[in-house]
mmCIF file with all atom_site columns, C-alpha atoms in Angstrom:
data_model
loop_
_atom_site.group_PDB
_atom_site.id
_atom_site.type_symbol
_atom_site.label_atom_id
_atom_site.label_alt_id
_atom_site.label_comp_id
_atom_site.label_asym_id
_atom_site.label_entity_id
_atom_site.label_seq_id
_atom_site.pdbx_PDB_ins_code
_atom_site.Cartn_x
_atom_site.Cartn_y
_atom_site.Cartn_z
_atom_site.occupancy
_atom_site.B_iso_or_equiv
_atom_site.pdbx_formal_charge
_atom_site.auth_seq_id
_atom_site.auth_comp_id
_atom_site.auth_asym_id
_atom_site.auth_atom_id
_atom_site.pdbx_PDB_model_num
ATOM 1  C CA . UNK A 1 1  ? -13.413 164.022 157.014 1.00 49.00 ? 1  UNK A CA 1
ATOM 2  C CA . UNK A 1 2  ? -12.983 161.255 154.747 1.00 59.00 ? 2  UNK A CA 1
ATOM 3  C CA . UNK A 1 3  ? -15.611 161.480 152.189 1.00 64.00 ? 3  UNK A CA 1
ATOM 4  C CA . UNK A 1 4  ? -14.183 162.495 149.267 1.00 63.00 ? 4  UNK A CA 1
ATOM 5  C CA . UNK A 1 5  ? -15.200 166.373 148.324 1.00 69.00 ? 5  UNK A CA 1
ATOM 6  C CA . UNK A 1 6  ? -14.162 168.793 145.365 1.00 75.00 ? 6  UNK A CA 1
ATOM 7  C CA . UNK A 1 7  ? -10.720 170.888 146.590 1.00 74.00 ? 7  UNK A CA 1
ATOM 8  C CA . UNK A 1 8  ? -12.422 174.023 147.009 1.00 76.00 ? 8  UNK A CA 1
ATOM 9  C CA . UNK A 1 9  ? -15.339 172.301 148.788 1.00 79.00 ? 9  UNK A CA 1
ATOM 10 C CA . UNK A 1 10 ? -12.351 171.085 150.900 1.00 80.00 ? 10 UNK A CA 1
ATOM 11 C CA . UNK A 1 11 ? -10.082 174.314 151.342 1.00 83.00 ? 11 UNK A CA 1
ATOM 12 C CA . UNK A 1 12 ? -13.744 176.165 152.860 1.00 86.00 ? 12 UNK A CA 1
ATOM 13 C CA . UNK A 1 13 ? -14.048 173.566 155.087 1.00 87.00 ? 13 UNK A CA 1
ATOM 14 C CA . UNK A 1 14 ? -10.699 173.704 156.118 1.00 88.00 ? 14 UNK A CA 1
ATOM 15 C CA . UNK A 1 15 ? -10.651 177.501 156.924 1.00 92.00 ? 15 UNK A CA 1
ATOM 16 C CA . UNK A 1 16 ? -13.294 176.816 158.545 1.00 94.00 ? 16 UNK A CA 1
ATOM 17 C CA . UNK A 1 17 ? -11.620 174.620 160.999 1.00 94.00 ? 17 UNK A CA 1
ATOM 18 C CA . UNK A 1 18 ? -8.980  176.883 161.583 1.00 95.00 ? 18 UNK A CA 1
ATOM 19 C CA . UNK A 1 19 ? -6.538  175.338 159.348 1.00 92.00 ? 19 UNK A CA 1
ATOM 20 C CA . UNK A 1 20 ? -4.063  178.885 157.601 1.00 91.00 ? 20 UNK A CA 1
ATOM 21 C CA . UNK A 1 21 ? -4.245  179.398 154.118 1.00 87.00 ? 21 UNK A CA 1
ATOM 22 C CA . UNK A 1 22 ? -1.144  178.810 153.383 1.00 86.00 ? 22 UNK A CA 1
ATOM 23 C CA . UNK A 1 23 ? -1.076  174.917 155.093 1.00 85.00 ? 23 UNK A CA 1
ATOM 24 C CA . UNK A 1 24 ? -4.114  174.510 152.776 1.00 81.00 ? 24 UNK A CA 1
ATOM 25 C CA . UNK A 1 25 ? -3.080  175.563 149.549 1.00 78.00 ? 25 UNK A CA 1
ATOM 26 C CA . UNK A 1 26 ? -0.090  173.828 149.732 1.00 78.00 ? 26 UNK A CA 1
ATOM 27 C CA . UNK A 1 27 ? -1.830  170.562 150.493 1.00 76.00 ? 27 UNK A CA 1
ATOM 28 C CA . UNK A 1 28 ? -4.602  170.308 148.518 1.00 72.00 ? 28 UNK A CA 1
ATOM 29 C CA . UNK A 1 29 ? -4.326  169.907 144.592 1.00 62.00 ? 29 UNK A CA 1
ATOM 30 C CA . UNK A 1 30 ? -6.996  172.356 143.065 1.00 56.00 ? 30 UNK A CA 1
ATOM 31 C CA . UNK A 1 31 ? -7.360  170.646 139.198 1.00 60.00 ? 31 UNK A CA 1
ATOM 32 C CA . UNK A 1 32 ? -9.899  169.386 137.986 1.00 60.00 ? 32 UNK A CA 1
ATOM 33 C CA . UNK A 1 33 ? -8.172  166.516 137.271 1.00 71.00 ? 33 UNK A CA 1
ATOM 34 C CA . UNK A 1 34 ? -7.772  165.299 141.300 1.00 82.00 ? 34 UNK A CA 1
ATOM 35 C CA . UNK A 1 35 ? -11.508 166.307 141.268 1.00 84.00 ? 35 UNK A CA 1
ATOM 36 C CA . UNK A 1 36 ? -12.596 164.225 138.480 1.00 88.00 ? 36 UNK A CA 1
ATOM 37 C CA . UNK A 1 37 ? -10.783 161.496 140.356 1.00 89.00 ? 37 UNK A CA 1
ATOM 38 C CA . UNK A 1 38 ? -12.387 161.664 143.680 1.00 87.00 ? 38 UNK A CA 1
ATOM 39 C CA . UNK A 1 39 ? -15.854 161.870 141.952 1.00 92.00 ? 39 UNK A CA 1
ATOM 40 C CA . UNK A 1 40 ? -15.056 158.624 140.266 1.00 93.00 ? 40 UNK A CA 1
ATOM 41 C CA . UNK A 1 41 ? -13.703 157.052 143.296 1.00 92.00 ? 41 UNK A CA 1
ATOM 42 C CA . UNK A 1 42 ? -17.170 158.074 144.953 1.00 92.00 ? 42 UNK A CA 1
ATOM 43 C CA . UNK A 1 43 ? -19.274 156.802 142.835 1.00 94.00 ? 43 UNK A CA 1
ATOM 44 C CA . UNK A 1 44 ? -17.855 153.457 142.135 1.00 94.00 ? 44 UNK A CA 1
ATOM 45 C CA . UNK A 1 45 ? -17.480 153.161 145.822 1.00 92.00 ? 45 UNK A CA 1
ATOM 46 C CA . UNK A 1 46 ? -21.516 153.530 146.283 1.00 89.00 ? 46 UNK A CA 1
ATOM 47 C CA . UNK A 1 47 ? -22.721 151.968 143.174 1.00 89.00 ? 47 UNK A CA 1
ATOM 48 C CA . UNK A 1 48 ? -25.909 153.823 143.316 1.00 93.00 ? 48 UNK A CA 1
ATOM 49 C CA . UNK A 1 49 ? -28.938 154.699 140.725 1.00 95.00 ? 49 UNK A CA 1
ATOM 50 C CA . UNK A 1 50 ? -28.314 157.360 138.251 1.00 95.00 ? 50 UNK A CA 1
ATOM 51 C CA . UNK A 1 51 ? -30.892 159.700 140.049 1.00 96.00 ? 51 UNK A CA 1
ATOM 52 C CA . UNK A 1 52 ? -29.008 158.984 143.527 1.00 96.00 ? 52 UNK A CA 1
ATOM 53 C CA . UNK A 1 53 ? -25.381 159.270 142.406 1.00 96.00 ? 53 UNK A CA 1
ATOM 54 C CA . UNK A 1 54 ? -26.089 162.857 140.903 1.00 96.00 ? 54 UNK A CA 1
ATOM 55 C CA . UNK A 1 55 ? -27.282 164.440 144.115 1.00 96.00 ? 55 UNK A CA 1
ATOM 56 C CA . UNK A 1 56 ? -24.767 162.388 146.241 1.00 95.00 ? 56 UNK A CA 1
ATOM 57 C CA . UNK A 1 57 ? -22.248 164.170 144.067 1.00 94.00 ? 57 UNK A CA 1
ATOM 58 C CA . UNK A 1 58 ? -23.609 167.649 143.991 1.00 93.00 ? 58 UNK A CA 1
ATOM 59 C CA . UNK A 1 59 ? -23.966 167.891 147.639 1.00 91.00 ? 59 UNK A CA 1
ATOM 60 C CA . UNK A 1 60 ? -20.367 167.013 147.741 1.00 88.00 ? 60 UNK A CA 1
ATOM 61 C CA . UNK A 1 61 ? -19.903 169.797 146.015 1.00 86.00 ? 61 UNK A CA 1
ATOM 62 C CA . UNK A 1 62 ? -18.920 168.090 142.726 1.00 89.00 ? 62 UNK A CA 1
ATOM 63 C CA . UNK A 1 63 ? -19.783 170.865 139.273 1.00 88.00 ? 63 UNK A CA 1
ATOM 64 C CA . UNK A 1 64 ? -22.401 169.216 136.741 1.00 93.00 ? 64 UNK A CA 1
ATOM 65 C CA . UNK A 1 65 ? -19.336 169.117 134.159 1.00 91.00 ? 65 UNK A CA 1
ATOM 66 C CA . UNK A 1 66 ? -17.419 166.675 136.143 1.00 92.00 ? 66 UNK A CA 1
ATOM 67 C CA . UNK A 1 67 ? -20.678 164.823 137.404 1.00 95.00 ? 67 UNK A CA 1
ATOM 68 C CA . UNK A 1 68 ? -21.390 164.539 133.689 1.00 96.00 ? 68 UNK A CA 1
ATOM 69 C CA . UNK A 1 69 ? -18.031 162.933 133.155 1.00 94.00 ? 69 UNK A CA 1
ATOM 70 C CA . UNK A 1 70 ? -18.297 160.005 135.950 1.00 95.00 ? 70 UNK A CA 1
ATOM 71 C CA . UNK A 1 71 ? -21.807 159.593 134.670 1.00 95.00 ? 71 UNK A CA 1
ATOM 72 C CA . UNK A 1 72 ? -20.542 158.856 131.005 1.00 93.00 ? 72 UNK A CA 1
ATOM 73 C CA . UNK A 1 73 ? -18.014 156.038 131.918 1.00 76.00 ? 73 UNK A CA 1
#
């Protein structure tokens, strides 16, 4: 899918579908860095309350650390 996700929340879902290991971890960019990125992107996409944007992100699988960080800007 589209929405963006944190990389591991990605790399389950793509074992999931099938998808080897090996495709996987050489596609997807693990640091926290690409994470903080597509948390950012999210929420600036949605625009959404405070209270909103923090369980939109968690059940994207986003950490509180990084959620904390999008939050702050």
């Amino acid at each position: 899918s589209s929405r963006p996700r944190m990389a591991w929340f990605l790399k389950i879902e793509l074992v999931q579908k099938g998808v080897s290991q090996q495709v996987i971890d050489s596609t997807i960019d693990a640091s926290s860095i690409a994470d903080l990125a597509r948390a950012r992107t999210l929420y600036a996409r949605k625009q959404l309350p405070r209270e909103k944007a923090i369980r939109l992100l968690t059940s994207r699988g986003f950490s509180w650390d990084i959620i904390k960080q999008v939050l702050s800007t």
